[in-house]
Amino acid sequence: MSIAPQLRNLNIDLPACPSTLVKLSLLMADDDCTVDQLAALIETDMALSSAIVRTVNSALFGLLKRVETVHEGIRYLGMAQVAGLTYEIGLRGAFPPSPLLQSIWDRAGIRGLAMGRIARQLDVDPWLAHTAGLFAESGRAVLYAYDQTRYAALESGHDEEALLCAAEIEAFGVSHSALGAALCQSWGLSRDVADSVRARPSAPSQWPQERDTVQKLLTIGTAVDALLLNPTQAADPQGVWQSLEPLAQQVGLHFQAFQLATMRVCERLNMTREG
């Protein structure tokens, strides 16, 4: 992979992708992939397998029957959702544990889960959506790992994504969105996922420059961030939907279907988190 000069100058090392996740990405790209193949791959890594089973049995998924194997987890949740969970666990493990990173991982897990569930109801690839949500802020983790004290101070002074990216470029020579896209590429993820991470801070007026799938991922991500992860915006859902309706129309999503799917998923996940 060709890494931007800024990364080489800063000597920021992107974390290596575990071999199991490389194989997982290739497997999920195969239309003929089966439950048995996916389970067999994940079960070659005992740490991932046990983490998947623990996570699937958590209150977040609300399963009526406890699962005991990865195969059962896939049967209950579906291949894309379990694959997304595997990537989430792998991404967490690629960085040294840190309380400052915990909020990023918490948001990533919820965002990925919500985006995948919404996408499934809108005929958008749920594996792409889950992965795009998971890696949306991964570049921040890279900058935390590079200079935790300096980046924490920088991040605390900028609430808006676009302003934060501008400050990152001034301070480090590169934005977290560019780093996140580079991480996606280095891990062999879909170009649509990498481009959605790169374009995430851009204004919706710039989205038409992106491919249709990327625009849809950006729109779903914007809705999830506003209604599930931003308490200020979530307090005014009517205002959020007024801003989202033209975006949905712009990217070719049926607005009523998009609104209904998003509201159902966000309400259910909010109930689970509060419970």
Tab-separated table of C-alpha atoms in Angstrom:
chain	number	residue	atom	x	y	z
A	1	MET	CA	0.000	0.000	0.000
A	2	SER	CA	1.200	3.518	-0.839
A	3	ILE	CA	1.111	5.584	2.357
A	4	ALA	CA	0.797	9.374	2.222
A	5	PRO	CA	4.070	11.287	2.783
A	6	GLN	CA	2.591	12.865	5.924
A	7	LEU	CA	2.314	9.438	7.515
A	8	ARG	CA	5.917	8.596	6.713
A	9	ASN	CA	7.127	11.948	8.019
A	10	LEU	CA	5.191	11.502	11.248
A	11	ASN	CA	6.302	7.866	11.516
A	12	ILE	CA	2.775	6.829	12.466
A	13	ASP	CA	2.566	3.052	12.270
A	14	LEU	CA	-0.826	1.745	11.221
A	15	PRO	CA	-1.619	-1.387	13.255
A	16	ALA	CA	-1.255	-4.632	11.344
A	17	CYS	CA	-4.431	-6.524	10.552
A	18	PRO	CA	-4.592	-9.954	12.239
A	19	SER	CA	-4.450	-12.757	9.682
A	20	THR	CA	-7.902	-14.026	10.685
A	21	LEU	CA	-9.441	-10.680	9.736
A	22	VAL	CA	-7.687	-10.674	6.362
A	23	LYS	CA	-9.214	-14.077	5.635
A	24	LEU	CA	-12.571	-12.887	6.962
A	25	SER	CA	-12.609	-9.915	4.586
A	26	LEU	CA	-11.883	-12.197	1.631
A	27	LEU	CA	-14.523	-14.670	2.744
A	28	MET	CA	-17.230	-12.009	3.130
A	29	ALA	CA	-16.453	-10.748	-0.376
A	30	ASP	CA	-17.381	-14.194	-1.724
A	31	ASP	CA	-21.083	-14.415	-2.595
A	32	ASP	CA	-20.959	-18.169	-1.989
A	33	CYS	CA	-19.671	-17.838	1.593
A	34	THR	CA	-21.546	-20.131	3.998
A	35	VAL	CA	-22.268	-20.091	7.725
A	36	ASP	CA	-20.074	-23.157	8.178
A	37	GLN	CA	-17.116	-21.476	6.452
A	38	LEU	CA	-17.462	-18.295	8.500
A	39	ALA	CA	-17.784	-20.172	11.793
A	40	ALA	CA	-14.836	-22.432	10.956
A	41	LEU	CA	-12.637	-19.402	10.252
A	42	ILE	CA	-13.525	-17.491	13.429
A	43	GLU	CA	-13.168	-20.634	15.538
A	44	THR	CA	-9.496	-20.950	14.507
A	45	ASP	CA	-8.846	-17.990	16.838
A	46	MET	CA	-9.939	-18.965	20.351
A	47	ALA	CA	-9.692	-15.421	21.697
A	48	LEU	CA	-11.983	-14.111	18.967
A	49	SER	CA	-14.349	-17.061	19.325
A	50	SER	CA	-14.829	-16.615	23.057
A	51	ALA	CA	-15.216	-12.856	22.691
A	52	ILE	CA	-17.860	-13.307	19.991
A	53	VAL	CA	-19.874	-15.730	22.134
A	54	ARG	CA	-19.665	-13.401	25.170
A	55	THR	CA	-20.721	-10.395	23.103
A	56	VAL	CA	-23.608	-12.176	21.381
A	57	ASN	CA	-24.913	-13.242	24.807
A	58	SER	CA	-24.797	-9.677	26.149
A	59	ALA	CA	-27.941	-7.645	26.803
A	60	LEU	CA	-27.232	-5.592	23.677
A	61	PHE	CA	-28.610	-8.358	21.457
A	62	GLY	CA	-31.398	-9.561	23.736
A	63	LEU	CA	-31.354	-13.182	22.599
A	64	LEU	CA	-33.929	-15.386	24.299
A	65	LYS	CA	-31.647	-18.410	24.308
A	66	ARG	CA	-28.006	-18.361	25.340
A	67	VAL	CA	-25.631	-19.341	22.536
A	68	GLU	CA	-22.566	-21.468	23.202
A	69	THR	CA	-20.766	-21.508	19.847
A	70	VAL	CA	-19.850	-19.107	17.058
A	71	HIS	CA	-21.999	-21.183	14.706
A	72	GLU	CA	-25.063	-20.595	16.905
A	73	GLY	CA	-24.247	-16.899	17.112
A	74	ILE	CA	-24.184	-16.637	13.320
A	75	ARG	CA	-27.483	-18.503	13.090
A	76	TYR	CA	-29.141	-16.042	15.475
A	77	LEU	CA	-27.570	-12.778	14.284
A	78	GLY	CA	-26.631	-13.386	10.666
A	79	MET	CA	-23.278	-13.561	8.927
A	80	ALA	CA	-22.752	-9.829	8.398
A	81	GLN	CA	-23.443	-8.918	12.017
A	82	VAL	CA	-21.128	-11.590	13.435
A	83	ALA	CA	-18.433	-10.640	10.901
A	84	GLY	CA	-18.774	-7.021	12.020
A	85	LEU	CA	-18.429	-8.034	15.667
A	86	THR	CA	-15.289	-9.985	14.791
A	87	TYR	CA	-13.775	-6.901	13.181
A	88	GLU	CA	-14.759	-4.764	16.165
A	89	ILE	CA	-12.956	-7.108	18.554
A	90	GLY	CA	-9.953	-7.279	16.227
A	91	LEU	CA	-9.799	-3.490	15.917
A	92	ARG	CA	-9.856	-3.036	19.677
A	93	GLY	CA	-7.067	-5.576	20.050
A	94	ALA	CA	-4.865	-3.783	17.506
A	95	PHE	CA	-4.384	-0.805	19.852
A	96	PRO	CA	-2.993	-0.700	23.400
A	97	PRO	CA	-5.805	-0.529	25.989
A	98	SER	CA	-6.535	3.029	27.061
A	99	PRO	CA	-9.432	4.745	28.881
A	100	LEU	CA	-9.265	7.522	26.281
A	101	LEU	CA	-9.859	5.013	23.500
A	102	GLN	CA	-12.782	3.346	25.258
A	103	SER	CA	-15.269	6.018	24.180
A	104	ILE	CA	-14.179	5.547	20.555
A	105	TRP	CA	-14.705	1.771	20.766
A	106	ASP	CA	-18.067	2.203	22.498
A	107	ARG	CA	-19.315	4.553	19.778
A	108	ALA	CA	-17.842	2.317	17.069
A	109	GLY	CA	-19.640	-0.770	18.347
A	110	ILE	CA	-23.038	0.942	18.583
A	111	ARG	CA	-22.619	2.812	15.284
A	112	GLY	CA	-21.592	-0.296	13.379
A	113	LEU	CA	-24.404	-2.379	14.827
A	114	ALA	CA	-27.024	0.286	14.059
A	115	MET	CA	-25.773	0.979	10.543
A	116	GLY	CA	-25.734	-2.709	9.685
A	117	ARG	CA	-29.288	-3.245	10.919
A	118	ILE	CA	-30.616	-0.171	9.121
A	119	ALA	CA	-28.823	-1.051	5.886
A	120	ARG	CA	-30.353	-4.533	5.852
A	121	GLN	CA	-33.827	-2.949	5.672
A	122	LEU	CA	-32.844	-0.569	2.855
A	123	ASP	CA	-31.239	-3.028	0.441
A	124	VAL	CA	-27.770	-1.683	1.281
A	125	ASP	CA	-25.014	-4.229	2.012
A	126	PRO	CA	-25.150	-4.681	5.834
A	127	TRP	CA	-21.528	-5.923	5.975
A	128	LEU	CA	-20.300	-2.721	4.314
A	129	ALA	CA	-22.503	-0.561	6.549
A	130	HIS	CA	-21.455	-2.297	9.777
A	131	THR	CA	-17.778	-2.045	8.843
A	132	ALA	CA	-18.063	1.600	7.769
A	133	GLY	CA	-19.626	2.476	11.118
A	134	LEU	CA	-16.991	0.523	12.995
A	135	PHE	CA	-14.031	2.214	11.284
A	136	ALA	CA	-15.567	5.717	11.088
A	137	GLU	CA	-13.385	7.104	13.891
A	138	SER	CA	-10.494	4.641	13.675
A	139	GLY	CA	-8.117	7.410	12.590
A	140	ARG	CA	-8.603	9.049	15.974
A	141	ALA	CA	-7.298	5.894	17.614
A	142	VAL	CA	-4.182	6.103	15.428
A	143	LEU	CA	-3.547	9.695	16.516
A	144	TYR	CA	-4.157	8.810	20.161
A	145	ALA	CA	-1.596	6.034	19.850
A	146	TYR	CA	0.870	8.419	18.201
A	147	ASP	CA	0.617	11.316	20.704
A	148	GLN	CA	-2.092	10.768	23.306
A	149	THR	CA	-1.571	13.951	25.357
A	150	ARG	CA	-1.336	16.292	22.409
A	151	TYR	CA	-4.235	14.790	20.525
A	152	ALA	CA	-6.544	14.657	23.562
A	153	ALA	CA	-6.009	18.389	24.070
A	154	LEU	CA	-6.632	19.089	20.382
A	155	GLU	CA	-9.762	16.967	20.206
A	156	SER	CA	-11.341	18.527	23.295
A	157	GLY	CA	-11.354	21.950	21.635
A	158	HIS	CA	-13.231	20.933	18.475
A	159	ASP	CA	-16.738	19.467	18.444
A	160	GLU	CA	-17.378	19.563	14.693
A	161	GLU	CA	-15.767	16.932	12.473
A	162	ALA	CA	-14.705	19.358	9.751
A	163	LEU	CA	-13.090	21.759	12.216
A	164	LEU	CA	-11.350	18.904	14.013
A	165	CYS	CA	-9.932	17.593	10.727
A	166	ALA	CA	-8.617	21.058	9.867
A	167	ALA	CA	-6.951	21.322	13.282
A	168	GLU	CA	-5.448	17.829	12.887
A	169	ILE	CA	-3.940	18.732	9.533
A	170	GLU	CA	-2.424	21.871	11.025
A	171	ALA	CA	-1.036	20.015	14.049
A	172	PHE	CA	-0.076	16.637	12.556
A	173	GLY	CA	-0.111	17.136	8.804
A	174	VAL	CA	-2.967	14.665	8.328
A	175	SER	CA	-6.604	14.261	9.421
A	176	HIS	CA	-8.111	11.358	11.309
A	177	SER	CA	-10.427	10.695	8.357
A	178	ALA	CA	-7.446	10.236	6.014
A	179	LEU	CA	-5.740	7.992	8.564
A	180	GLY	CA	-8.907	5.955	9.029
A	181	ALA	CA	-9.212	5.460	5.269
A	182	ALA	CA	-5.545	4.407	5.109
A	183	LEU	CA	-6.154	1.909	7.911
A	184	CYS	CA	-9.124	0.461	6.025
A	185	GLN	CA	-7.010	0.095	2.887
A	186	SER	CA	-4.113	-1.483	4.767
A	187	TRP	CA	-6.511	-4.034	6.264
A	188	GLY	CA	-7.864	-4.914	2.818
A	189	LEU	CA	-11.375	-3.550	3.416
A	190	SER	CA	-13.757	-2.529	0.664
A	191	ARG	CA	-13.011	0.666	-1.222
A	192	ASP	CA	-16.554	1.816	-0.366
A	193	VAL	CA	-15.787	1.513	3.344
A	194	ALA	CA	-12.455	3.352	3.032
A	195	ASP	CA	-14.024	6.149	0.985
A	196	SER	CA	-16.919	6.580	3.415
A	197	VAL	CA	-14.443	6.969	6.290
A	198	ARG	CA	-12.411	9.494	4.273
A	199	ALA	CA	-15.465	11.517	3.191
A	200	ARG	CA	-17.265	11.458	6.549
A	201	PRO	CA	-16.276	15.007	7.631
A	202	SER	CA	-17.159	16.520	4.234
A	203	ALA	CA	-20.304	18.571	3.664
A	204	PRO	CA	-23.262	16.777	2.045
A	205	SER	CA	-22.916	19.130	-0.927
A	206	GLN	CA	-19.671	17.276	-1.723
A	207	TRP	CA	-21.181	13.787	-1.489
A	208	PRO	CA	-22.240	13.617	-5.168
A	209	GLN	CA	-18.539	13.274	-5.957
A	210	GLU	CA	-18.673	9.854	-4.275
A	211	ARG	CA	-20.097	6.582	-5.599
A	212	ASP	CA	-23.757	5.788	-4.861
A	213	THR	CA	-22.971	3.191	-2.193
A	214	VAL	CA	-20.621	5.574	-0.383
A	215	GLN	CA	-23.295	8.292	-0.361
A	216	LYS	CA	-25.794	5.888	1.179
A	217	LEU	CA	-23.311	4.805	3.848
A	218	LEU	CA	-22.630	8.459	4.695
A	219	THR	CA	-26.351	9.197	4.986
A	220	ILE	CA	-27.056	6.205	7.232
A	221	GLY	CA	-24.036	7.106	9.379
A	222	THR	CA	-25.186	10.713	9.705
A	223	ALA	CA	-28.597	9.563	10.921
A	224	VAL	CA	-27.131	7.156	13.474
A	225	ASP	CA	-24.670	9.734	14.802
A	226	ALA	CA	-27.440	12.326	15.192
A	227	LEU	CA	-30.143	10.143	16.726
A	228	LEU	CA	-28.102	7.620	18.708
A	229	LEU	CA	-24.744	9.184	19.595
A	230	ASN	CA	-25.378	12.933	19.871
A	231	PRO	CA	-27.648	13.783	22.842
A	232	THR	CA	-28.098	17.395	21.713
A	233	GLN	CA	-29.350	16.446	18.263
A	234	ALA	CA	-31.328	13.468	19.541
A	235	ALA	CA	-33.312	15.854	21.743
A	236	ASP	CA	-34.744	17.421	18.566
A	237	PRO	CA	-35.576	14.450	16.312
A	238	GLN	CA	-37.944	16.524	14.171
A	239	GLY	CA	-35.129	18.919	13.337
A	240	VAL	CA	-32.838	15.986	12.567
A	241	TRP	CA	-35.348	14.486	10.124
A	242	GLN	CA	-35.894	17.826	8.414
A	243	SER	CA	-32.180	17.925	7.637
A	244	LEU	CA	-32.016	14.236	6.702
A	245	GLU	CA	-34.934	14.182	4.261
A	246	PRO	CA	-33.157	16.076	1.450
A	247	LEU	CA	-30.023	13.984	2.040
A	248	ALA	CA	-31.979	10.747	1.661
A	249	GLN	CA	-33.551	12.020	-1.549
A	250	GLN	CA	-30.162	13.193	-2.800
A	251	VAL	CA	-28.608	9.725	-2.440
A	252	GLY	CA	-31.616	7.738	-3.701
A	253	LEU	CA	-32.965	6.358	-0.417
A	254	HIS	CA	-36.749	6.156	0.014
A	255	PHE	CA	-37.193	8.650	2.856
A	256	GLN	CA	-40.136	7.002	4.657
A	257	ALA	CA	-38.430	3.600	4.601
A	258	PHE	CA	-35.153	5.162	5.743
A	259	GLN	CA	-36.863	7.070	8.557
A	260	LEU	CA	-38.852	4.056	9.775
A	261	ALA	CA	-35.854	1.695	9.725
A	262	THR	CA	-33.617	4.194	11.511
A	263	MET	CA	-36.165	5.034	14.195
A	264	ARG	CA	-36.877	1.372	14.936
A	265	VAL	CA	-33.212	0.434	15.200
A	266	CYS	CA	-32.212	3.475	17.273
A	267	GLU	CA	-35.156	3.094	19.660
A	268	ARG	CA	-34.391	-0.558	20.234
A	269	LEU	CA	-30.682	0.057	20.836
A	270	ASN	CA	-31.452	2.984	23.158
A	271	MET	CA	-33.777	0.791	25.198
A	272	THR	CA	-31.102	-1.890	25.443
A	273	ARG	CA	-28.424	0.606	26.541
A	274	GLU	CA	-30.686	2.221	29.123
A	275	GLY	CA	-31.817	-1.164	30.429
